[in-house]
mmCIF file of C-alpha atoms in Angstrom:
data_model
loop_
_atom_site.group_PDB
_atom_site.id
_atom_site.type_symbol
_atom_site.label_atom_id
_atom_site.label_comp_id
_atom_site.label_asym_id
_atom_site.label_seq_id
_atom_site.Cartn_x
_atom_site.Cartn_y
_atom_site.Cartn_z
ATOM 1 C CA MET A 85 -12.078 -15.065 -11.595
ATOM 2 C CA GLN A 86 -9.309 -17.377 -12.675
ATOM 3 C CA THR A 87 -6.213 -16.436 -14.679
ATOM 4 C CA GLU A 88 -2.951 -18.230 -15.365
ATOM 5 C CA LEU A 89 -1.375 -16.334 -12.439
ATOM 6 C CA SER A 90 -4.104 -17.141 -9.935
ATOM 7 C CA LYS A 91 -3.923 -20.806 -10.881
ATOM 8 C CA LYS A 92 -0.142 -20.746 -10.454
ATOM 9 C CA LEU A 93 -0.505 -19.354 -6.944
ATOM 10 C CA GLY A 94 -3.393 -21.625 -6.044
ATOM 11 C CA VAL A 95 -6.020 -18.983 -5.316
ATOM 12 C CA GLU A 96 -9.684 -18.917 -6.346
ATOM 13 C CA HIS A 97 -9.768 -15.289 -7.500
ATOM 14 C CA ALA A 98 -7.046 -13.207 -9.188
ATOM 15 C CA LEU A 99 -7.579 -10.593 -6.526
ATOM 16 C CA PHE A 100 -4.550 -9.414 -4.581
ATOM 17 C CA GLY A 101 -5.149 -7.400 -1.430
ATOM 18 C CA PHE A 102 -2.419 -5.206 0.059
ATOM 19 C CA THR A 103 -2.948 -4.225 3.699
ATOM 20 C CA PRO A 104 -0.938 -3.258 6.803
ATOM 21 C CA PHE A 105 -3.290 -5.373 8.964
ATOM 22 C CA PRO A 106 -2.568 -9.094 9.547
ATOM 23 C CA ALA A 107 -6.242 -9.841 10.215
ATOM 24 C CA VAL A 108 -7.220 -8.318 6.870
ATOM 25 C CA ALA A 109 -4.465 -10.131 4.941
ATOM 26 C CA SER A 110 -5.471 -13.507 6.323
ATOM 27 C CA ALA A 111 -9.170 -12.822 5.723
ATOM 28 C CA ILE A 112 -8.484 -11.917 2.083
ATOM 29 C CA SER A 113 -6.712 -15.218 1.566
ATOM 30 C CA ARG A 114 -9.449 -17.162 3.326
ATOM 31 C CA ALA A 115 -12.029 -15.463 1.106
ATOM 32 C CA GLY A 116 -10.305 -16.808 -2.050
ATOM 33 C CA GLY A 117 -8.024 -13.871 -2.832
ATOM 34 C CA PHE A 118 -4.328 -13.406 -2.099
ATOM 35 C CA GLY A 119 -3.509 -11.379 1.019
ATOM 36 C CA VAL A 120 -0.308 -9.313 1.039
ATOM 37 C CA LEU A 121 0.912 -7.858 4.333
ATOM 38 C CA GLY A 122 2.641 -4.493 4.182
ATOM 39 C CA ALA A 123 5.895 -4.706 6.158
ATOM 40 C CA VAL A 124 7.157 -1.148 6.100
ATOM 41 C CA ARG A 125 5.964 -0.346 9.662
ATOM 42 C CA TYR A 126 7.827 -3.314 11.165
ATOM 43 C CA THR A 127 11.129 -1.775 12.184
ATOM 44 C CA ALA A 128 11.520 -4.464 14.862
ATOM 45 C CA PRO A 129 11.908 -7.981 13.371
ATOM 46 C CA ASP A 130 10.225 -9.586 16.394
ATOM 47 C CA ASP A 131 7.037 -7.590 15.676
ATOM 48 C CA LEU A 132 6.954 -8.896 12.132
ATOM 49 C CA LYS A 133 7.562 -12.415 13.387
ATOM 50 C CA ARG A 134 4.651 -12.100 15.815
ATOM 51 C CA ASP A 135 2.241 -11.021 13.101
ATOM 52 C CA LEU A 136 3.409 -13.640 10.582
ATOM 53 C CA ASP A 137 2.848 -16.227 13.322
ATOM 54 C CA TRP A 138 -0.659 -14.851 13.681
ATOM 55 C CA ILE A 139 -1.312 -15.066 9.946
ATOM 56 C CA GLU A 140 -0.020 -18.640 9.840
ATOM 57 C CA ALA A 141 -2.499 -19.520 12.597
ATOM 58 C CA HIS A 142 -5.458 -17.843 10.876
ATOM 59 C CA VAL A 143 -4.953 -18.207 7.113
ATOM 60 C CA ASP A 144 -6.262 -21.797 6.976
ATOM 61 C CA GLY A 145 -3.369 -22.933 4.832
ATOM 62 C CA MET A 146 -4.140 -20.491 2.019
ATOM 63 C CA PRO A 147 -1.241 -18.603 0.318
ATOM 64 C CA TYR A 148 -0.213 -15.084 1.221
ATOM 65 C CA GLY A 149 2.655 -12.644 0.558
ATOM 66 C CA LEU A 150 4.677 -9.766 1.961
ATOM 67 C CA ASP A 151 5.258 -6.232 0.676
ATOM 68 C CA VAL A 152 8.510 -4.426 1.573
ATOM 69 C CA VAL A 153 9.926 -0.997 0.815
ATOM 70 C CA MET A 154 13.440 -1.722 -0.361
ATOM 71 C CA PRO A 155 15.658 0.606 -2.459
ATOM 72 C CA ALA A 156 17.384 -0.992 -5.410
ATOM 73 C CA LYS A 157 20.543 1.016 -4.688
ATOM 74 C CA LYS A 158 22.425 0.583 -1.431
ATOM 75 C CA VAL A 159 23.326 3.590 0.708
ATOM 76 C CA GLU A 160 26.374 2.835 2.857
ATOM 77 C CA GLY A 161 27.077 4.249 6.320
ATOM 78 C CA VAL A 162 24.022 6.482 6.645
ATOM 79 C CA THR A 163 22.087 6.323 9.919
ATOM 80 C CA GLU A 164 18.741 7.792 10.896
ATOM 81 C CA ALA A 165 20.614 10.307 13.091
ATOM 82 C CA ASP A 166 22.633 11.420 10.046
ATOM 83 C CA VAL A 167 19.411 12.061 8.152
ATOM 84 C CA GLU A 168 17.755 13.848 11.092
ATOM 85 C CA ALA A 169 20.670 16.286 11.166
ATOM 86 C CA MET A 170 19.856 17.355 7.599
ATOM 87 C CA ILE A 171 16.416 18.729 8.530
ATOM 88 C CA PRO A 172 16.388 22.553 8.587
ATOM 89 C CA GLU A 173 15.351 24.222 11.839
ATOM 90 C CA GLY A 174 12.809 26.347 9.946
ATOM 91 C CA HIS A 175 10.906 23.244 8.936
ATOM 92 C CA ARG A 176 10.910 21.937 12.513
ATOM 93 C CA GLN A 177 9.466 25.242 13.689
ATOM 94 C CA TYR A 178 6.770 25.104 11.009
ATOM 95 C CA VAL A 179 5.667 21.728 12.354
ATOM 96 C CA LYS A 180 5.545 23.131 15.913
ATOM 97 C CA ASP A 181 3.574 26.194 14.793
ATOM 98 C CA THR A 182 1.060 24.144 12.812
ATOM 99 C CA LEU A 183 0.413 21.756 15.706
ATOM 100 C CA ALA A 184 0.066 24.681 18.118
ATOM 101 C CA LYS A 185 -2.440 26.345 15.786
ATOM 102 C CA TYR A 186 -4.749 23.341 16.098
ATOM 103 C CA GLY A 187 -4.005 22.701 19.772
ATOM 104 C CA VAL A 188 -2.535 19.244 19.225
ATOM 105 C CA PRO A 189 -1.431 17.846 22.628
ATOM 106 C CA GLU A 190 1.891 16.236 23.254
ATOM 107 C CA LEU A 191 2.110 12.470 23.667
ATOM 108 C CA ALA A 192 1.896 11.257 27.251
ATOM 109 C CA GLU A 193 5.171 11.039 29.112
ATOM 110 C CA GLY A 194 6.928 7.804 28.194
ATOM 111 C CA GLU A 195 4.567 7.149 25.275
ATOM 112 C CA ALA A 196 6.538 6.307 22.148
ATOM 113 C CA SER A 197 5.665 7.914 18.888
ATOM 114 C CA GLY A 198 4.475 5.676 16.104
ATOM 115 C CA TRP A 199 6.214 4.308 13.078
ATOM 116 C CA ARG A 200 9.068 6.403 11.677
ATOM 117 C CA ILE A 201 9.929 6.430 7.998
ATOM 118 C CA THR A 202 12.954 4.157 8.171
ATOM 119 C CA GLY A 203 11.836 1.468 5.759
ATOM 120 C CA TRP A 204 13.752 3.201 2.982
ATOM 121 C CA MET A 205 16.961 1.970 4.591
ATOM 122 C CA GLU A 206 18.033 -1.276 2.983
ATOM 123 C CA GLN A 207 19.034 -2.997 6.214
ATOM 124 C CA VAL A 208 15.525 -2.555 7.657
ATOM 125 C CA ALA A 209 14.045 -4.408 4.713
ATOM 126 C CA ARG A 210 16.774 -7.081 4.822
ATOM 127 C CA ASN A 211 15.968 -7.716 8.490
ATOM 128 C CA GLN A 212 12.317 -8.102 7.525
ATOM 129 C CA LEU A 213 13.253 -10.600 4.801
ATOM 130 C CA ASP A 214 15.383 -12.605 7.173
ATOM 131 C CA VAL A 215 12.215 -13.151 9.168
ATOM 132 C CA ALA A 216 9.834 -13.553 6.233
ATOM 133 C CA PHE A 217 11.796 -16.249 4.407
ATOM 134 C CA ASP A 218 11.310 -18.527 7.450
ATOM 135 C CA TYR A 219 7.580 -18.543 6.548
ATOM 136 C CA PRO A 220 5.859 -20.090 3.513
ATOM 137 C CA ILE A 221 5.203 -16.813 1.750
ATOM 138 C CA LYS A 222 4.427 -17.198 -1.938
ATOM 139 C CA LEU A 223 4.997 -13.615 -3.087
ATOM 140 C CA LEU A 224 7.439 -10.816 -2.282
ATOM 141 C CA ALA A 225 6.394 -7.396 -3.539
ATOM 142 C CA ASN A 226 8.534 -4.270 -3.451
ATOM 143 C CA ALA A 227 7.096 -0.770 -3.497
ATOM 144 C CA LEU A 228 10.293 1.032 -4.429
ATOM 145 C CA GLY A 229 11.009 -0.696 -7.721
ATOM 146 C CA SER A 230 12.952 -3.876 -8.272
ATOM 147 C CA PRO A 231 14.684 -5.321 -5.199
ATOM 148 C CA PRO A 232 18.473 -5.853 -5.323
ATOM 149 C CA ALA A 233 19.546 -8.763 -7.525
ATOM 150 C CA ASP A 234 20.576 -10.974 -4.596
ATOM 151 C CA VAL A 235 17.155 -10.564 -2.979
ATOM 152 C CA ILE A 236 15.405 -11.590 -6.225
ATOM 153 C CA GLN A 237 17.671 -14.654 -6.410
ATOM 154 C CA ARG A 238 17.052 -15.524 -2.763
ATOM 155 C CA ALA A 239 13.318 -15.375 -3.339
ATOM 156 C CA HIS A 240 13.526 -17.497 -6.463
ATOM 157 C CA ASP A 241 15.686 -20.039 -4.645
ATOM 158 C CA GLN A 242 12.784 -20.463 -2.212
ATOM 159 C CA ASN A 243 10.150 -20.579 -4.982
ATOM 160 C CA VAL A 244 8.813 -17.171 -4.023
ATOM 161 C CA LEU A 245 7.545 -14.990 -6.884
ATOM 162 C CA VAL A 246 8.749 -11.353 -6.928
ATOM 163 C CA ALA A 247 6.513 -8.418 -7.837
ATOM 164 C CA ALA A 248 7.360 -4.717 -8.255
ATOM 165 C CA LEU A 249 5.172 -1.683 -8.620
ATOM 166 C CA ALA A 250 5.480 0.506 -11.718
ATOM 167 C CA GLY A 251 3.947 3.830 -12.662
ATOM 168 C CA SER A 252 5.067 3.833 -16.286
ATOM 169 C CA ALA A 253 5.972 1.401 -19.053
ATOM 170 C CA ARG A 254 9.598 2.511 -18.724
ATOM 171 C CA HIS A 255 9.677 1.490 -15.069
ATOM 172 C CA ALA A 256 7.991 -1.790 -15.942
ATOM 173 C CA ARG A 257 10.641 -2.647 -18.526
ATOM 174 C CA LYS A 258 13.353 -2.070 -15.895
ATOM 175 C CA HIS A 259 11.571 -4.518 -13.622
ATOM 176 C CA ALA A 260 11.433 -7.118 -16.367
ATOM 177 C CA GLU A 261 15.155 -6.659 -17.075
ATOM 178 C CA ALA A 262 15.890 -7.112 -13.365
ATOM 179 C CA GLY A 263 14.227 -10.520 -13.390
ATOM 180 C CA ILE A 264 11.045 -9.926 -11.440
ATOM 181 C CA ASP A 265 8.029 -12.183 -12.092
ATOM 182 C CA ILE A 266 5.025 -9.848 -11.800
ATOM 183 C CA VAL A 267 4.550 -6.145 -12.544
ATOM 184 C CA VAL A 268 1.940 -4.194 -10.599
ATOM 185 C CA ALA A 269 0.835 -1.316 -12.874
ATOM 186 C CA GLN A 270 -0.234 1.308 -10.374
ATOM 187 C CA GLY A 271 -2.210 4.225 -11.784
ATOM 188 C CA TYR A 272 -2.485 7.835 -10.717
ATOM 189 C CA GLU A 273 -5.772 7.163 -8.849
ATOM 190 C CA ALA A 274 -4.102 4.857 -6.321
ATOM 191 C CA GLY A 275 -3.487 5.624 -2.655
ATOM 192 C CA GLY A 276 0.046 6.180 -1.458
ATOM 193 C CA HIS A 277 2.972 6.839 -3.788
ATOM 194 C CA THR A 278 1.772 7.066 -7.379
ATOM 195 C CA GLY A 279 2.952 8.304 -10.764
ATOM 196 C CA ASP A 280 1.204 10.591 -13.224
ATOM 197 C CA ILE A 281 -0.514 8.107 -15.557
ATOM 198 C CA ALA A 282 -4.089 6.953 -15.021
ATOM 199 C CA SER A 283 -4.913 3.225 -14.793
ATOM 200 C CA MET A 284 -6.920 3.046 -18.019
ATOM 201 C CA VAL A 285 -3.895 4.244 -19.990
ATOM 202 C CA LEU A 286 -1.192 2.646 -17.860
ATOM 203 C CA THR A 287 -2.403 -0.953 -17.675
ATOM 204 C CA PRO A 288 -2.359 -1.789 -21.428
ATOM 205 C CA GLU A 289 0.910 0.087 -21.875
ATOM 206 C CA VAL A 290 2.605 -2.027 -19.182
ATOM 207 C CA VAL A 291 1.004 -5.249 -20.444
ATOM 208 C CA GLU A 292 2.477 -4.611 -23.883
ATOM 209 C CA ALA A 293 5.854 -3.454 -22.496
ATOM 210 C CA VAL A 294 6.584 -6.557 -20.411
ATOM 211 C CA ALA A 295 4.726 -9.354 -22.257
ATOM 212 C CA PRO A 296 4.619 -12.251 -21.496
ATOM 213 C CA LEU A 297 5.142 -11.336 -17.790
ATOM 214 C CA PRO A 298 1.842 -11.154 -15.864
ATOM 215 C CA VAL A 299 0.590 -7.704 -14.911
ATOM 216 C CA LEU A 300 -1.675 -6.752 -12.050
ATOM 217 C CA ALA A 301 -3.764 -3.594 -12.413
ATOM 218 C CA ALA A 302 -3.824 -1.200 -9.468
ATOM 219 C CA GLY A 303 -5.254 2.238 -8.770
ATOM 220 C CA GLY A 304 -8.895 3.234 -8.448
ATOM 221 C CA ILE A 305 -10.240 -0.320 -8.469
ATOM 222 C CA GLY A 306 -12.978 -1.168 -6.027
ATOM 223 C CA SER A 307 -15.770 -2.875 -7.985
ATOM 224 C CA GLY A 308 -16.280 -6.053 -10.006
ATOM 225 C CA GLN A 309 -16.918 -3.983 -13.130
ATOM 226 C CA GLN A 310 -13.472 -2.375 -12.740
ATOM 227 C CA MET A 311 -11.905 -5.800 -12.242
ATOM 228 C CA ALA A 312 -13.486 -7.024 -15.463
ATOM 229 C CA ALA A 313 -12.147 -3.910 -17.226
ATOM 230 C CA ALA A 314 -8.644 -4.588 -15.895
ATOM 231 C CA LEU A 315 -8.680 -8.126 -17.285
ATOM 232 C CA THR A 316 -10.032 -6.824 -20.565
ATOM 233 C CA LEU A 317 -7.028 -4.470 -20.737
ATOM 234 C CA GLY A 318 -4.707 -7.474 -20.492
ATOM 235 C CA ALA A 319 -4.029 -7.702 -16.739
ATOM 236 C CA GLN A 320 -3.949 -11.102 -15.069
ATOM 237 C CA GLY A 321 -5.443 -9.809 -11.868
ATOM 238 C CA VAL A 322 -6.009 -6.737 -9.720
ATOM 239 C CA TRP A 323 -4.111 -5.264 -6.768
ATOM 240 C CA LEU A 324 -6.393 -3.557 -4.253
ATOM 241 C CA GLY A 325 -5.273 -1.530 -1.233
ATOM 242 C CA SER A 326 -7.563 1.317 -0.206
ATOM 243 C CA ILE A 327 -10.759 -0.698 -0.235
ATOM 244 C CA TRP A 328 -9.642 -2.686 2.815
ATOM 245 C CA LEU A 329 -9.213 0.366 5.091
ATOM 246 C CA THR A 330 -12.867 0.376 6.148
ATOM 247 C CA VAL A 331 -13.445 -3.370 6.537
ATOM 248 C CA THR A 332 -14.482 -4.578 9.970
ATOM 249 C CA GLU A 333 -11.209 -6.501 10.385
ATOM 250 C CA ALA A 334 -9.050 -3.403 9.902
ATOM 251 C CA ASP A 335 -7.423 -2.112 13.101
ATOM 252 C CA MET A 336 -7.459 1.625 12.327
ATOM 253 C CA HIS A 337 -7.166 2.660 16.044
ATOM 254 C CA SER A 338 -9.311 5.710 15.174
ATOM 255 C CA ARG A 339 -13.061 5.820 14.759
ATOM 256 C CA ALA A 340 -12.705 9.462 13.736
ATOM 257 C CA LEU A 341 -10.509 8.453 10.800
ATOM 258 C CA THR A 342 -12.867 5.661 9.770
ATOM 259 C CA ARG A 343 -15.740 8.152 9.806
ATOM 260 C CA LYS A 344 -13.777 10.519 7.580
ATOM 261 C CA LEU A 345 -13.036 7.727 5.113
ATOM 262 C CA LEU A 346 -16.671 6.632 4.993
ATOM 263 C CA ALA A 347 -17.833 10.204 4.407
ATOM 264 C CA ALA A 348 -15.203 11.115 1.781
ATOM 265 C CA GLY A 349 -15.948 11.368 -1.912
ATOM 266 C CA SER A 350 -13.623 10.523 -4.789
ATOM 267 C CA GLY A 351 -12.638 14.179 -5.056
ATOM 268 C CA ASP A 352 -11.524 14.403 -1.402
ATOM 269 C CA THR A 353 -7.995 13.109 -1.911
ATOM 270 C CA VAL A 354 -4.870 14.982 -2.921
ATOM 271 C CA ARG A 355 -1.518 13.899 -4.283
ATOM 272 C CA SER A 356 0.824 15.565 -1.807
ATOM 273 C CA ARG A 357 4.420 15.292 -0.606
ATOM 274 C CA ALA A 358 3.340 16.129 2.954
ATOM 275 C CA LEU A 359 3.749 12.620 4.270
ATOM 276 C CA THR A 360 7.030 11.290 2.888
ATOM 277 C CA GLY A 361 8.496 13.870 0.541
ATOM 278 C CA LYS A 362 7.331 11.995 -2.556
ATOM 279 C CA PRO A 363 3.919 12.474 -4.185
ATOM 280 C CA ALA A 364 1.484 10.250 -2.318
ATOM 281 C CA ARG A 365 -2.295 10.259 -2.641
ATOM 282 C CA GLN A 366 -4.065 10.738 0.663
ATOM 283 C CA LEU A 367 -7.097 12.332 2.228
ATOM 284 C CA ARG A 368 -6.982 16.071 1.783
ATOM 285 C CA THR A 369 -6.804 17.667 5.231
ATOM 286 C CA GLU A 370 -5.719 20.948 6.761
ATOM 287 C CA TRP A 371 -2.370 19.214 7.352
ATOM 288 C CA THR A 372 -1.838 18.544 3.634
ATOM 289 C CA ASP A 373 -3.068 22.094 2.880
ATOM 290 C CA ALA A 374 -0.498 23.515 5.304
ATOM 291 C CA TRP A 375 2.370 21.745 3.438
ATOM 292 C CA ASP A 376 1.042 22.726 0.010
ATOM 293 C CA ASP A 377 0.616 26.372 1.071
ATOM 294 C CA PRO A 378 2.940 28.543 -1.046
ATOM 295 C CA ASN A 379 3.534 30.724 2.016
ATOM 296 C CA GLY A 380 4.974 27.761 3.926
ATOM 297 C CA PRO A 381 8.500 26.348 3.720
ATOM 298 C CA GLY A 382 7.488 23.520 1.379
ATOM 299 C CA THR A 383 8.166 19.856 1.839
ATOM 300 C CA LEU A 384 11.605 18.225 2.108
ATOM 301 C CA PRO A 385 12.784 15.381 -0.123
ATOM 302 C CA MET A 386 12.380 11.764 0.939
ATOM 303 C CA PRO A 387 13.281 10.594 3.604
ATOM 304 C CA LEU A 388 13.702 13.966 5.361
ATOM 305 C CA GLN A 389 9.991 14.854 5.212
ATOM 306 C CA GLY A 390 8.940 11.544 6.693
ATOM 307 C CA LEU A 391 11.317 11.877 9.602
ATOM 308 C CA LEU A 392 10.329 15.503 10.118
ATOM 309 C CA VAL A 393 6.595 14.804 10.457
ATOM 310 C CA ALA A 394 6.625 11.310 12.069
ATOM 311 C CA ASP A 395 6.119 12.516 15.646
ATOM 312 C CA ALA A 396 3.569 15.119 14.564
ATOM 313 C CA VAL A 397 1.526 12.528 12.672
ATOM 314 C CA SER A 398 1.593 10.264 15.728
ATOM 315 C CA ARG A 399 0.247 13.083 17.925
ATOM 316 C CA ILE A 400 -2.482 13.924 15.409
ATOM 317 C CA GLN A 401 -3.578 10.291 15.208
ATOM 318 C CA ARG A 402 -3.284 9.609 18.942
ATOM 319 C CA HIS A 403 -5.479 12.578 19.846
ATOM 320 C CA GLU A 404 -7.738 12.312 16.764
ATOM 321 C CA VAL A 405 -7.412 15.959 15.783
ATOM 322 C CA GLU A 406 -9.970 15.722 12.985
ATOM 323 C CA PRO A 407 -9.020 18.761 10.837
ATOM 324 C CA LEU A 408 -5.489 17.329 10.492
ATOM 325 C CA LEU A 409 -6.347 13.609 10.593
ATOM 326 C CA GLY A 410 -5.723 11.711 7.389
ATOM 327 C CA THR A 411 -4.247 8.619 5.778
ATOM 328 C CA PRO A 412 -3.002 7.472 2.374
ATOM 329 C CA VAL A 413 -6.028 6.417 0.340
ATOM 330 C CA GLY A 414 -6.970 6.310 -3.334
ATOM 331 C CA GLN A 415 -9.766 7.953 -5.257
ATOM 332 C CA ILE A 416 -11.817 4.793 -4.736
ATOM 333 C CA VAL A 417 -12.575 6.203 -1.282
ATOM 334 C CA GLY A 418 -15.803 7.521 -2.812
ATOM 335 C CA ARG A 419 -17.090 3.917 -2.953
ATOM 336 C CA MET A 420 -16.015 3.118 0.607
ATOM 337 C CA ASN A 421 -19.236 4.289 2.236
ATOM 338 C CA SER A 422 -20.065 1.423 4.552
ATOM 339 C CA GLU A 423 -18.213 -0.962 6.860
ATOM 340 C CA ARG A 424 -18.206 -4.489 5.548
ATOM 341 C CA SER A 425 -16.282 -7.651 6.345
ATOM 342 C CA VAL A 426 -13.513 -8.776 4.002
ATOM 343 C CA GLN A 427 -15.730 -11.683 2.941
ATOM 344 C CA GLU A 428 -18.560 -9.313 2.077
ATOM 345 C CA VAL A 429 -16.203 -7.112 0.021
ATOM 346 C CA VAL A 430 -14.908 -10.139 -1.908
ATOM 347 C CA ASP A 431 -18.446 -11.440 -2.444
ATOM 348 C CA ASP A 432 -19.545 -8.085 -3.828
ATOM 349 C CA LEU A 433 -16.478 -7.798 -6.063
ATOM 350 C CA THR A 434 -16.828 -11.285 -7.537
ATOM 351 C CA ARG A 435 -20.613 -11.041 -7.945
ATOM 352 C CA ASP A 436 -20.319 -7.750 -9.851
ATOM 353 C CA PHE A 437 -17.423 -9.171 -11.880
ATOM 354 C CA GLU A 438 -19.635 -11.997 -13.017
ATOM 355 C CA LYS A 439 -22.438 -9.588 -13.958
ATOM 356 C CA ALA A 440 -19.982 -7.469 -15.977
ATOM 357 C CA VAL A 441 -18.676 -10.479 -17.853
ATOM 358 C CA ASP A 442 -22.246 -11.615 -18.580
ATOM 359 C CA ARG A 443 -23.051 -8.177 -19.932
ATOM 360 C CA LEU A 444 -20.042 -8.236 -22.217
ATOM 361 C CA ASN A 445 -21.068 -11.636 -23.474
ATOM 362 C CA ARG A 446 -24.518 -10.325 -24.330
ATOM 363 C CA ILE A 447 -23.039 -7.314 -26.088
ATOM 364 C CA ALA A 448 -20.799 -9.641 -28.102
ATOM 365 C CA GLY A 449 -23.796 -11.807 -29.038
ATOM 366 C CA ARG A 450 -22.759 -14.744 -26.857
ATOM 367 C CA SER A 451 -24.971 -16.188 -24.205
ATOM 368 C CA PRO A 452 -23.251 -16.566 -20.825
ATOM 369 C CA GLU A 453 -22.364 -20.176 -19.989
#
C-alpha cells in the first residue's frame, strides 16, 4: 500500500495510526505503518521524554510522529485556576449528584486524579515540542487546526512534516494557506472531536480543495476495503485511531472498558459535548445521557467542561463504574469485536486491501498483476 507520501516517509504502508499508547505507536511502525503518539495527556515534559525514550528503544529505527493539541491563537495570562473560577456552582453540584446517584467512590487519600484538560493551553504544547524536537520524529500533527506559524517553521527547519486535522474543505484550505504539509480529512464517523460531514463526502472535497497537498482519510475506517475506498477518493493514505483501542498492546487500565468496546455496535456511540465541551464522538453511556438530558444544566464550553468533569471521569475509570464508563471512539467500534495484536490488525488491513484492489481490477477488466 504505497503512495507518494508513504515513500517520502519511508514506510511500507500508507497507514497512519494515532494512539495514546507508546507500545501501540511503536508496534504500528514496526508493522510497516506510521505510528503517531498522542501527546495531550503529557502535562509533565519528563513523562513525555520517558515515553519517547521507550519508543526510540522499541521502534527498530522505523519512523514515527507526535500529535499535539495546540491552539493557533495565543491566550495570554490565563491560568488553569482562572478557568476553574469560571465554572458555575450549579454545574459542580450536578457532577456531585450524578456521581452519588451511581455510588461512585472517591479516590483514595493521596491518589491523584488523572489527566486534566490543559492541553488547550499553548504553553503546555510548547513544552511538549521542546522535548519532542530532541527526538527524530518525522511528523508533527495538530488536532486543533494549524499550529502557530513559528511552530510550523521550527518543524520544517528540522525536516519534520506538519499535519493538521480538518472537518471541512474550508478548514483544509486554511491549513494549506498556513503552510502545513498534510491534511487529515476527519469525517463525522470518527472518534473524538469531529465535524458534521461524513468521510465519503469529506475526503474528495478536501482532496480537491488543497491539491496537490497530500490528504489522509480519517473517520470510520477499520478495514482494507475502506482503505482502498479512501485511496480511490484521492487520499494518499489513511489515519486510524479507534481501531487500536482493543489491541493487545493497548494499556487501557480497565478490562471493563475493553469489554464494553468489544461488545459495542456501530450505533452505540454518540457525538456529545460531555467530555470537553466540544462535540466529540464517544461510547454512549449513562454519563453522556446525563449531560445531554434537557432537564440537566447542559454542558459548558471548552475548556470549562473538561476541567469540570476531569476528577469525576478519573473516579469513574478508577472504580470501573460500568454504567458511566466510556471513552472517545468512532463508529468503527462495531468492527472491534476481538482482541488482536497490532501486527494482526495491520496484516488483516493490508490483506483485505489487496483483495479489494484485485476485485476492482476484475471489475475494470484488468487482471491483477
